[in-house]
Amino acid sequence: MDFGVVLQTNPPAWRTVQLAKLSEAHGFDYVWTFDSHILWQEPYVIYSAILAETKRIVVGPMVTNPATRDWTVTASVFATLNEMYGNRTVCGIGRGDSAVRVTNGKPSTLKEVREATHVIRELGSGRAVDYKGSTLRFPWTTNTSLEVWIAAYGPLALKAAGEVGDGFILQLADVDITKWMIQTVRDAAANVGRDPDSLEFCIAAPMYVGDDWAHMREQCRWFGGMVGNHVADIVEKYGADGSVPQALTDYIKGREGYDYNEHGRAGNTHAEFVPDEIVDRFCLLGTVEDHVAKLKALQEVGVTQFAGYLQHDNKEETLRVYGESIIPQIREHVTAKA
């Protein structure tokens, strides 16, 4: 299992770079960031600084979308970073949430996500692609390679992830829901002749190491609110009795509006509807033993990467404990199974 960290690009930018360097020092493999150009600083500029200050960490957005950036520009950014620093980028993509909603836009269609995935991957990997009636290729690329991972919750988005994505991103860490969704993506891949084992399965959720459960829950309750935005869209489309796990839909019944100015922040007042049970199920909280046990359970249902959000008040200590006590145990567990 690989390990990632998910950061917000809050100013100062060098703070983000510092956390990325610290993540690499503690054994993490990936550094992801939010991609919401109004709410936070421009991530692609910061990626260049991160890559210059690190040796092996892979960077990418969790997640970008087809609406707010021209697809060819997105591909050019990744190809350029790969040319400069080696192939150390990955593109997470979804329909769009805060990046489009704060400008009164609408999330992209899944057709657009599928098409953007293809265009960005092909151009970002130095290959020619048809785009708006023209055949395009970056003439300056030499040895660039880019994977595009699709973030999804609903049935049709999961289908798209399996059929056209190089990986699947699920932003919650409930073991039962994860098992159902990974299997859905794997089935979709197999149904179109793809090898499901060739895909990456990334679970992203807040990670907080400690024993004060009340404090940890309040620091991470925002995450249930963020997930609730996506779940609300699914319930609107499919209904609460659709082909989505009931545990994913029940908790949003108390949801009333959402303020994106508090998006992804500890203490988000629009996440009060999220019960403790959902915080515990969706996040990784507790002692070292609690984290190791849940990570092993996630690994057993097919997770290939855990990416931990650090939007709380215990960033450095969480990274240290993961690097010294948690990541080694998980990697030893993998070795022992092999």
Short mmCIF file of C-alpha atoms in Angstrom, two decimals:
data_model
loop_
_atom_site.label_atom_id
_atom_site.label_comp_id
_atom_site.label_asym_id
_atom_site.label_seq_id
_atom_site.Cartn_x
_atom_site.Cartn_y
_atom_site.Cartn_z
CA MET A 1 0.00 0.00 0.00
CA ASP A 2 1.19 3.49 -0.89
CA PHE A 3 0.60 6.48 1.36
CA GLY A 4 -0.35 10.01 0.43
CA VAL A 5 -1.05 13.32 2.12
CA VAL A 6 -3.81 15.72 1.01
CA LEU A 7 -3.04 19.40 1.60
CA GLN A 8 -4.84 22.68 1.07
CA THR A 9 -2.78 25.34 -0.65
CA ASN A 10 -3.35 27.97 2.01
CA PRO A 11 -0.85 30.84 2.15
CA PRO A 12 1.99 31.01 2.66
CA ALA A 13 2.80 28.63 -0.20
CA TRP A 14 6.10 27.67 1.38
CA ARG A 15 4.16 26.16 4.27
CA THR A 16 2.61 23.72 1.78
CA VAL A 17 6.06 22.99 0.37
CA GLN A 18 7.39 22.41 3.90
CA LEU A 19 4.62 19.91 4.69
CA ALA A 20 5.31 18.12 1.41
CA LYS A 21 9.01 17.82 2.28
CA LEU A 22 8.12 16.56 5.74
CA SER A 23 5.74 14.02 4.22
CA GLU A 24 8.49 12.63 2.02
CA ALA A 25 10.88 12.49 4.97
CA HIS A 26 8.33 10.39 6.87
CA GLY A 27 7.91 7.88 4.06
CA PHE A 28 4.83 9.13 2.22
CA ASP A 29 4.72 8.51 -1.53
CA TYR A 30 2.22 11.10 -2.78
CA VAL A 31 1.29 14.70 -2.02
CA TRP A 32 -2.15 15.69 -3.24
CA THR A 33 -3.78 19.12 -3.00
CA PHE A 34 -7.23 20.60 -3.37
CA ASP A 35 -7.71 22.31 -6.76
CA SER A 36 -10.06 25.23 -6.17
CA HIS A 37 -8.54 28.40 -7.55
CA ILE A 38 -10.82 30.88 -5.77
CA LEU A 39 -10.67 29.40 -2.28
CA TRP A 40 -6.96 28.55 -2.24
CA GLN A 41 -3.71 29.37 -3.99
CA GLU A 42 -2.92 27.98 -7.43
CA PRO A 43 -1.67 24.40 -6.86
CA TYR A 44 0.22 23.84 -10.11
CA VAL A 45 2.65 26.66 -9.33
CA ILE A 46 3.26 25.12 -5.91
CA TYR A 47 3.79 21.64 -7.42
CA SER A 48 6.84 22.95 -9.21
CA ALA A 49 8.33 24.14 -5.92
CA ILE A 50 7.46 20.85 -4.19
CA LEU A 51 9.09 18.78 -6.91
CA ALA A 52 12.20 20.97 -6.83
CA GLU A 53 12.50 20.51 -3.05
CA THR A 54 11.90 16.73 -2.98
CA LYS A 55 13.41 13.65 -4.59
CA ARG A 56 10.69 11.02 -5.09
CA ILE A 57 7.28 12.33 -3.99
CA VAL A 58 4.52 12.29 -6.63
CA VAL A 59 2.19 15.32 -6.80
CA GLY A 60 -1.29 15.88 -8.16
CA PRO A 61 -4.73 17.43 -7.60
CA MET A 62 -7.46 15.77 -5.56
CA VAL A 63 -9.19 16.67 -7.70
CA THR A 64 -9.27 18.88 -10.78
CA ASN A 65 -12.22 19.00 -13.18
CA PRO A 66 -12.92 19.54 -16.90
CA ALA A 67 -14.81 22.82 -16.39
CA THR A 68 -12.44 25.36 -14.85
CA ARG A 69 -9.32 24.61 -16.91
CA ASP A 70 -8.85 23.95 -20.61
CA TRP A 71 -7.97 20.27 -20.96
CA THR A 72 -4.95 20.97 -23.16
CA VAL A 73 -3.59 23.47 -20.63
CA THR A 74 -3.99 20.92 -17.83
CA ALA A 75 -2.13 18.31 -19.88
CA SER A 76 0.61 20.80 -20.73
CA VAL A 77 1.18 21.58 -17.07
CA PHE A 78 1.68 17.91 -16.18
CA ALA A 79 3.85 17.21 -19.23
CA THR A 80 6.03 20.22 -18.39
CA LEU A 81 6.43 19.16 -14.76
CA ASN A 82 7.34 15.65 -15.90
CA GLU A 83 9.92 17.01 -18.33
CA MET A 84 11.43 19.13 -15.56
CA TYR A 85 11.39 16.67 -12.67
CA GLY A 86 10.84 13.20 -14.10
CA ASN A 87 7.48 11.44 -14.19
CA ARG A 88 6.36 12.45 -10.72
CA THR A 89 2.84 13.69 -11.35
CA VAL A 90 -0.64 12.17 -11.32
CA CYS A 91 -3.93 13.79 -12.30
CA GLY A 92 -6.98 13.21 -10.12
CA ILE A 93 -10.16 14.37 -11.86
CA GLY A 94 -13.85 14.55 -11.06
CA ARG A 95 -16.98 16.44 -12.06
CA GLY A 96 -16.09 19.48 -9.95
CA ASP A 97 -17.32 20.76 -6.60
CA SER A 98 -16.04 23.91 -4.90
CA ALA A 99 -14.01 25.07 -7.93
CA VAL A 100 -17.17 25.37 -10.03
CA ARG A 101 -19.83 26.06 -7.42
CA VAL A 102 -18.19 29.18 -5.96
CA THR A 103 -18.37 30.77 -9.42
CA ASN A 104 -22.04 29.69 -9.79
CA GLY A 105 -21.07 27.07 -12.31
CA LYS A 106 -22.26 23.49 -12.60
CA PRO A 107 -20.28 20.25 -12.26
CA SER A 108 -19.20 18.70 -15.55
CA THR A 109 -21.10 15.83 -17.08
CA LEU A 110 -19.64 12.34 -16.88
CA LYS A 111 -19.30 12.42 -20.68
CA GLU A 112 -17.00 15.42 -20.27
CA VAL A 113 -15.07 13.67 -17.49
CA ARG A 114 -14.54 10.65 -19.75
CA GLU A 115 -13.41 12.76 -22.69
CA ALA A 116 -11.16 14.97 -20.57
CA THR A 117 -9.57 11.91 -18.99
CA HIS A 118 -8.60 10.64 -22.43
CA VAL A 119 -7.34 13.97 -23.78
CA ILE A 120 -5.31 14.87 -20.68
CA ARG A 121 -3.76 11.40 -20.39
CA GLU A 122 -2.82 11.14 -24.07
CA LEU A 123 -1.33 14.62 -24.35
CA GLY A 124 0.27 14.34 -20.91
CA SER A 125 1.92 11.10 -22.03
CA GLY A 126 3.33 12.60 -25.23
CA ARG A 127 0.82 10.99 -27.57
CA ALA A 128 -1.37 12.51 -30.27
CA VAL A 129 -5.08 12.99 -29.60
CA ASP A 130 -8.13 14.27 -31.48
CA TYR A 131 -9.49 17.40 -29.81
CA LYS A 132 -12.25 19.62 -31.20
CA GLY A 133 -11.66 18.41 -34.72
CA SER A 134 -7.87 18.71 -34.69
CA THR A 135 -5.12 16.19 -34.05
CA LEU A 136 -2.89 17.60 -31.33
CA ARG A 137 0.43 16.57 -29.82
CA PHE A 138 3.01 18.42 -27.77
CA PRO A 139 6.06 18.57 -30.07
CA TRP A 140 8.40 19.28 -27.15
CA THR A 141 7.68 16.16 -25.07
CA THR A 142 10.24 13.36 -24.90
CA ASN A 143 9.63 10.92 -22.07
CA THR A 144 6.53 12.05 -20.21
CA SER A 145 3.95 9.65 -18.77
CA LEU A 146 0.74 10.58 -16.98
CA GLU A 147 -2.01 8.61 -15.26
CA VAL A 148 -5.49 10.05 -14.70
CA TRP A 149 -7.47 8.77 -11.71
CA ILE A 150 -11.20 9.41 -11.50
CA ALA A 151 -12.94 10.43 -8.26
CA ALA A 152 -16.41 8.95 -7.98
CA TYR A 153 -19.33 8.05 -5.70
CA GLY A 154 -22.40 7.37 -7.84
CA PRO A 155 -23.00 4.29 -10.01
CA LEU A 156 -22.35 5.96 -13.38
CA ALA A 157 -19.22 7.72 -12.11
CA LEU A 158 -17.91 4.44 -10.70
CA LYS A 159 -18.58 2.86 -14.09
CA ALA A 160 -16.55 5.62 -15.78
CA ALA A 161 -13.67 5.12 -13.35
CA GLY A 162 -13.51 1.43 -14.20
CA GLU A 163 -13.91 1.87 -17.94
CA VAL A 164 -11.52 4.76 -18.64
CA GLY A 165 -9.57 5.71 -15.50
CA ASP A 166 -6.08 4.60 -14.53
CA GLY A 167 -7.20 4.70 -10.93
CA PHE A 168 -10.20 5.32 -8.69
CA ILE A 169 -10.33 7.91 -5.89
CA LEU A 170 -12.89 7.51 -3.11
CA GLN A 171 -13.05 10.29 -0.54
CA LEU A 172 -14.09 8.37 2.55
CA ALA A 173 -12.66 5.45 4.51
CA ASP A 174 -15.65 3.36 5.49
CA VAL A 175 -14.58 -0.24 4.94
CA ASP A 176 -17.98 -1.58 3.86
CA ILE A 177 -18.67 1.25 1.40
CA THR A 178 -15.12 1.02 0.08
CA LYS A 179 -15.51 -2.70 -0.57
CA TRP A 180 -18.74 -2.17 -2.53
CA MET A 181 -17.35 0.71 -4.58
CA ILE A 182 -14.04 -0.95 -5.44
CA GLN A 183 -15.87 -4.05 -6.59
CA THR A 184 -18.19 -1.90 -8.71
CA VAL A 185 -15.19 -0.23 -10.38
CA ARG A 186 -13.43 -3.57 -10.88
CA ASP A 187 -16.56 -5.07 -12.47
CA ALA A 188 -16.87 -2.09 -14.81
CA ALA A 189 -13.25 -2.50 -15.89
CA ALA A 190 -13.63 -6.23 -16.48
CA ASN A 191 -16.83 -5.72 -18.48
CA VAL A 192 -14.95 -3.71 -21.11
CA GLY A 193 -11.99 -6.05 -21.25
CA ARG A 194 -9.65 -4.16 -18.95
CA ASP A 195 -7.56 -5.83 -16.25
CA PRO A 196 -9.00 -4.62 -12.90
CA ASP A 197 -5.65 -5.31 -11.24
CA SER A 198 -4.05 -2.65 -13.44
CA LEU A 199 -6.04 0.09 -11.69
CA GLU A 200 -5.04 1.98 -8.55
CA PHE A 201 -7.60 2.26 -5.75
CA CYS A 202 -7.00 5.31 -3.58
CA ILE A 203 -8.97 5.99 -0.40
CA ALA A 204 -8.72 9.56 0.92
CA ALA A 205 -9.90 10.66 4.37
CA PRO A 206 -8.74 12.72 7.36
CA MET A 207 -6.12 11.01 9.53
CA TYR A 208 -5.69 12.10 13.14
CA VAL A 209 -3.64 10.16 15.70
CA GLY A 210 -4.66 10.63 19.33
CA ASP A 211 -6.91 9.47 22.14
CA ASP A 212 -9.20 12.49 22.67
CA TRP A 213 -12.08 11.30 20.53
CA ALA A 214 -14.29 14.34 21.10
CA HIS A 215 -11.54 16.68 19.91
CA MET A 216 -10.55 14.52 16.94
CA ARG A 217 -14.15 14.28 15.80
CA GLU A 218 -14.66 18.04 15.94
CA GLN A 219 -11.44 18.58 13.99
CA CYS A 220 -12.57 16.18 11.26
CA ARG A 221 -16.36 16.64 11.16
CA TRP A 222 -15.95 18.99 8.17
CA PHE A 223 -15.14 15.95 6.04
CA GLY A 224 -18.63 14.49 6.42
CA GLY A 225 -20.00 17.82 5.26
CA MET A 226 -17.76 17.83 2.20
CA VAL A 227 -18.71 14.26 1.29
CA GLY A 228 -22.33 15.22 1.86
CA ASN A 229 -22.19 17.62 -1.09
CA HIS A 230 -21.47 14.76 -3.45
CA VAL A 231 -23.91 12.40 -1.77
CA ALA A 232 -26.67 15.01 -2.06
CA ASP A 233 -26.14 15.08 -5.82
CA ILE A 234 -26.36 11.29 -5.94
CA VAL A 235 -29.57 11.19 -3.87
CA GLU A 236 -31.10 13.87 -6.10
CA LYS A 237 -30.32 11.76 -9.17
CA TYR A 238 -30.99 8.25 -7.91
CA GLY A 239 -33.08 8.72 -4.78
CA ALA A 240 -32.21 7.47 -1.32
CA ASP A 241 -33.28 3.96 -2.32
CA GLY A 242 -31.08 3.77 -5.42
CA SER A 243 -28.10 1.54 -6.04
CA VAL A 244 -25.94 3.34 -3.45
CA PRO A 245 -25.17 1.96 0.05
CA GLN A 246 -27.74 3.18 2.57
CA ALA A 247 -24.98 4.10 5.03
CA LEU A 248 -23.81 6.69 2.51
CA THR A 249 -27.20 8.35 2.10
CA ASP A 250 -28.89 8.23 5.51
CA TYR A 251 -26.77 10.83 7.26
CA ILE A 252 -27.44 13.70 4.82
CA LYS A 253 -31.13 13.88 5.75
CA GLY A 254 -30.27 16.62 8.24
CA ARG A 255 -28.16 18.59 5.76
CA GLU A 256 -29.26 22.20 5.21
CA GLY A 257 -27.19 24.20 2.76
CA TYR A 258 -23.42 24.58 2.62
CA ASP A 259 -21.02 27.54 2.75
CA TYR A 260 -18.00 26.98 0.52
CA ASN A 261 -16.13 29.70 2.39
CA GLU A 262 -15.78 27.09 5.14
CA HIS A 263 -15.05 24.21 2.75
CA GLY A 264 -12.53 21.71 4.10
CA ARG A 265 -11.99 23.57 7.37
CA ALA A 266 -12.01 22.25 10.90
CA GLY A 267 -14.93 23.78 12.77
CA ASN A 268 -17.07 24.12 9.62
CA THR A 269 -20.46 25.25 10.97
CA HIS A 270 -22.24 23.62 8.02
CA ALA A 271 -21.12 20.17 9.08
CA GLU A 272 -23.04 20.08 12.36
CA PHE A 273 -25.51 17.61 10.86
CA VAL A 274 -22.76 14.97 10.57
CA PRO A 275 -23.09 12.48 13.47
CA ASP A 276 -20.15 11.05 15.40
CA GLU A 277 -20.73 7.63 13.89
CA ILE A 278 -20.17 8.97 10.37
CA VAL A 279 -17.03 10.83 11.42
CA ASP A 280 -15.64 7.61 12.89
CA ARG A 281 -16.59 5.54 9.86
CA PHE A 282 -15.42 7.98 7.19
CA CYS A 283 -12.12 9.03 8.85
CA LEU A 284 -9.07 7.36 10.39
CA LEU A 285 -9.00 8.41 14.03
CA GLY A 286 -7.58 7.06 17.28
CA THR A 287 -4.43 5.36 18.46
CA VAL A 288 -1.70 3.83 16.36
CA GLU A 289 -3.39 0.47 16.82
CA ASP A 290 -6.73 1.89 15.61
CA HIS A 291 -5.12 3.25 12.46
CA VAL A 292 -3.20 0.08 11.69
CA ALA A 293 -6.28 -2.09 12.15
CA LYS A 294 -8.40 0.02 9.80
CA LEU A 295 -5.66 0.33 7.20
CA LYS A 296 -5.25 -3.44 7.16
CA ALA A 297 -9.01 -3.81 6.71
CA LEU A 298 -8.97 -1.34 3.80
CA GLN A 299 -6.05 -3.17 2.28
CA GLU A 300 -7.96 -6.44 2.45
CA VAL A 301 -10.79 -5.01 0.31
CA GLY A 302 -8.40 -3.83 -2.41
CA VAL A 303 -7.11 -0.38 -1.45
CA THR A 304 -3.70 0.34 -2.99
CA GLN A 305 -3.22 3.83 -1.51
CA PHE A 306 -4.40 5.65 1.57
CA ALA A 307 -4.21 9.44 1.30
CA GLY A 308 -4.72 11.28 4.56
CA TYR A 309 -6.18 14.77 4.78
CA LEU A 310 -4.29 17.08 7.16
CA GLN A 311 -6.90 19.79 7.67
CA HIS A 312 -6.64 19.80 11.46
CA ASP A 313 -4.49 21.10 14.32
CA ASN A 314 -2.07 18.17 14.59
CA LYS A 315 -0.35 18.02 11.21
CA GLU A 316 3.30 17.49 12.05
CA GLU A 317 2.66 15.02 14.85
CA THR A 318 0.33 12.96 12.67
CA LEU A 319 3.00 12.79 9.94
CA ARG A 320 5.64 11.79 12.49
CA VAL A 321 3.58 9.00 14.02
CA TYR A 322 2.62 7.67 10.60
CA GLY A 323 6.23 7.69 9.49
CA GLU A 324 7.62 6.10 12.64
CA SER A 325 4.87 3.72 13.72
CA ILE A 326 2.04 3.20 11.22
CA ILE A 327 3.51 3.05 7.72
CA PRO A 328 6.24 0.56 8.75
CA GLN A 329 3.64 -1.79 10.27
CA ILE A 330 1.50 -1.75 7.12
CA ARG A 331 4.47 -2.37 4.87
CA GLU A 332 5.66 -5.19 7.10
CA HIS A 333 2.15 -6.63 6.91
CA VAL A 334 2.34 -6.61 3.09
CA THR A 335 5.76 -8.26 3.15
CA ALA A 336 4.56 -10.93 5.54
CA LYS A 337 1.56 -11.72 3.30
CA ALA A 338 3.78 -11.98 0.25
#
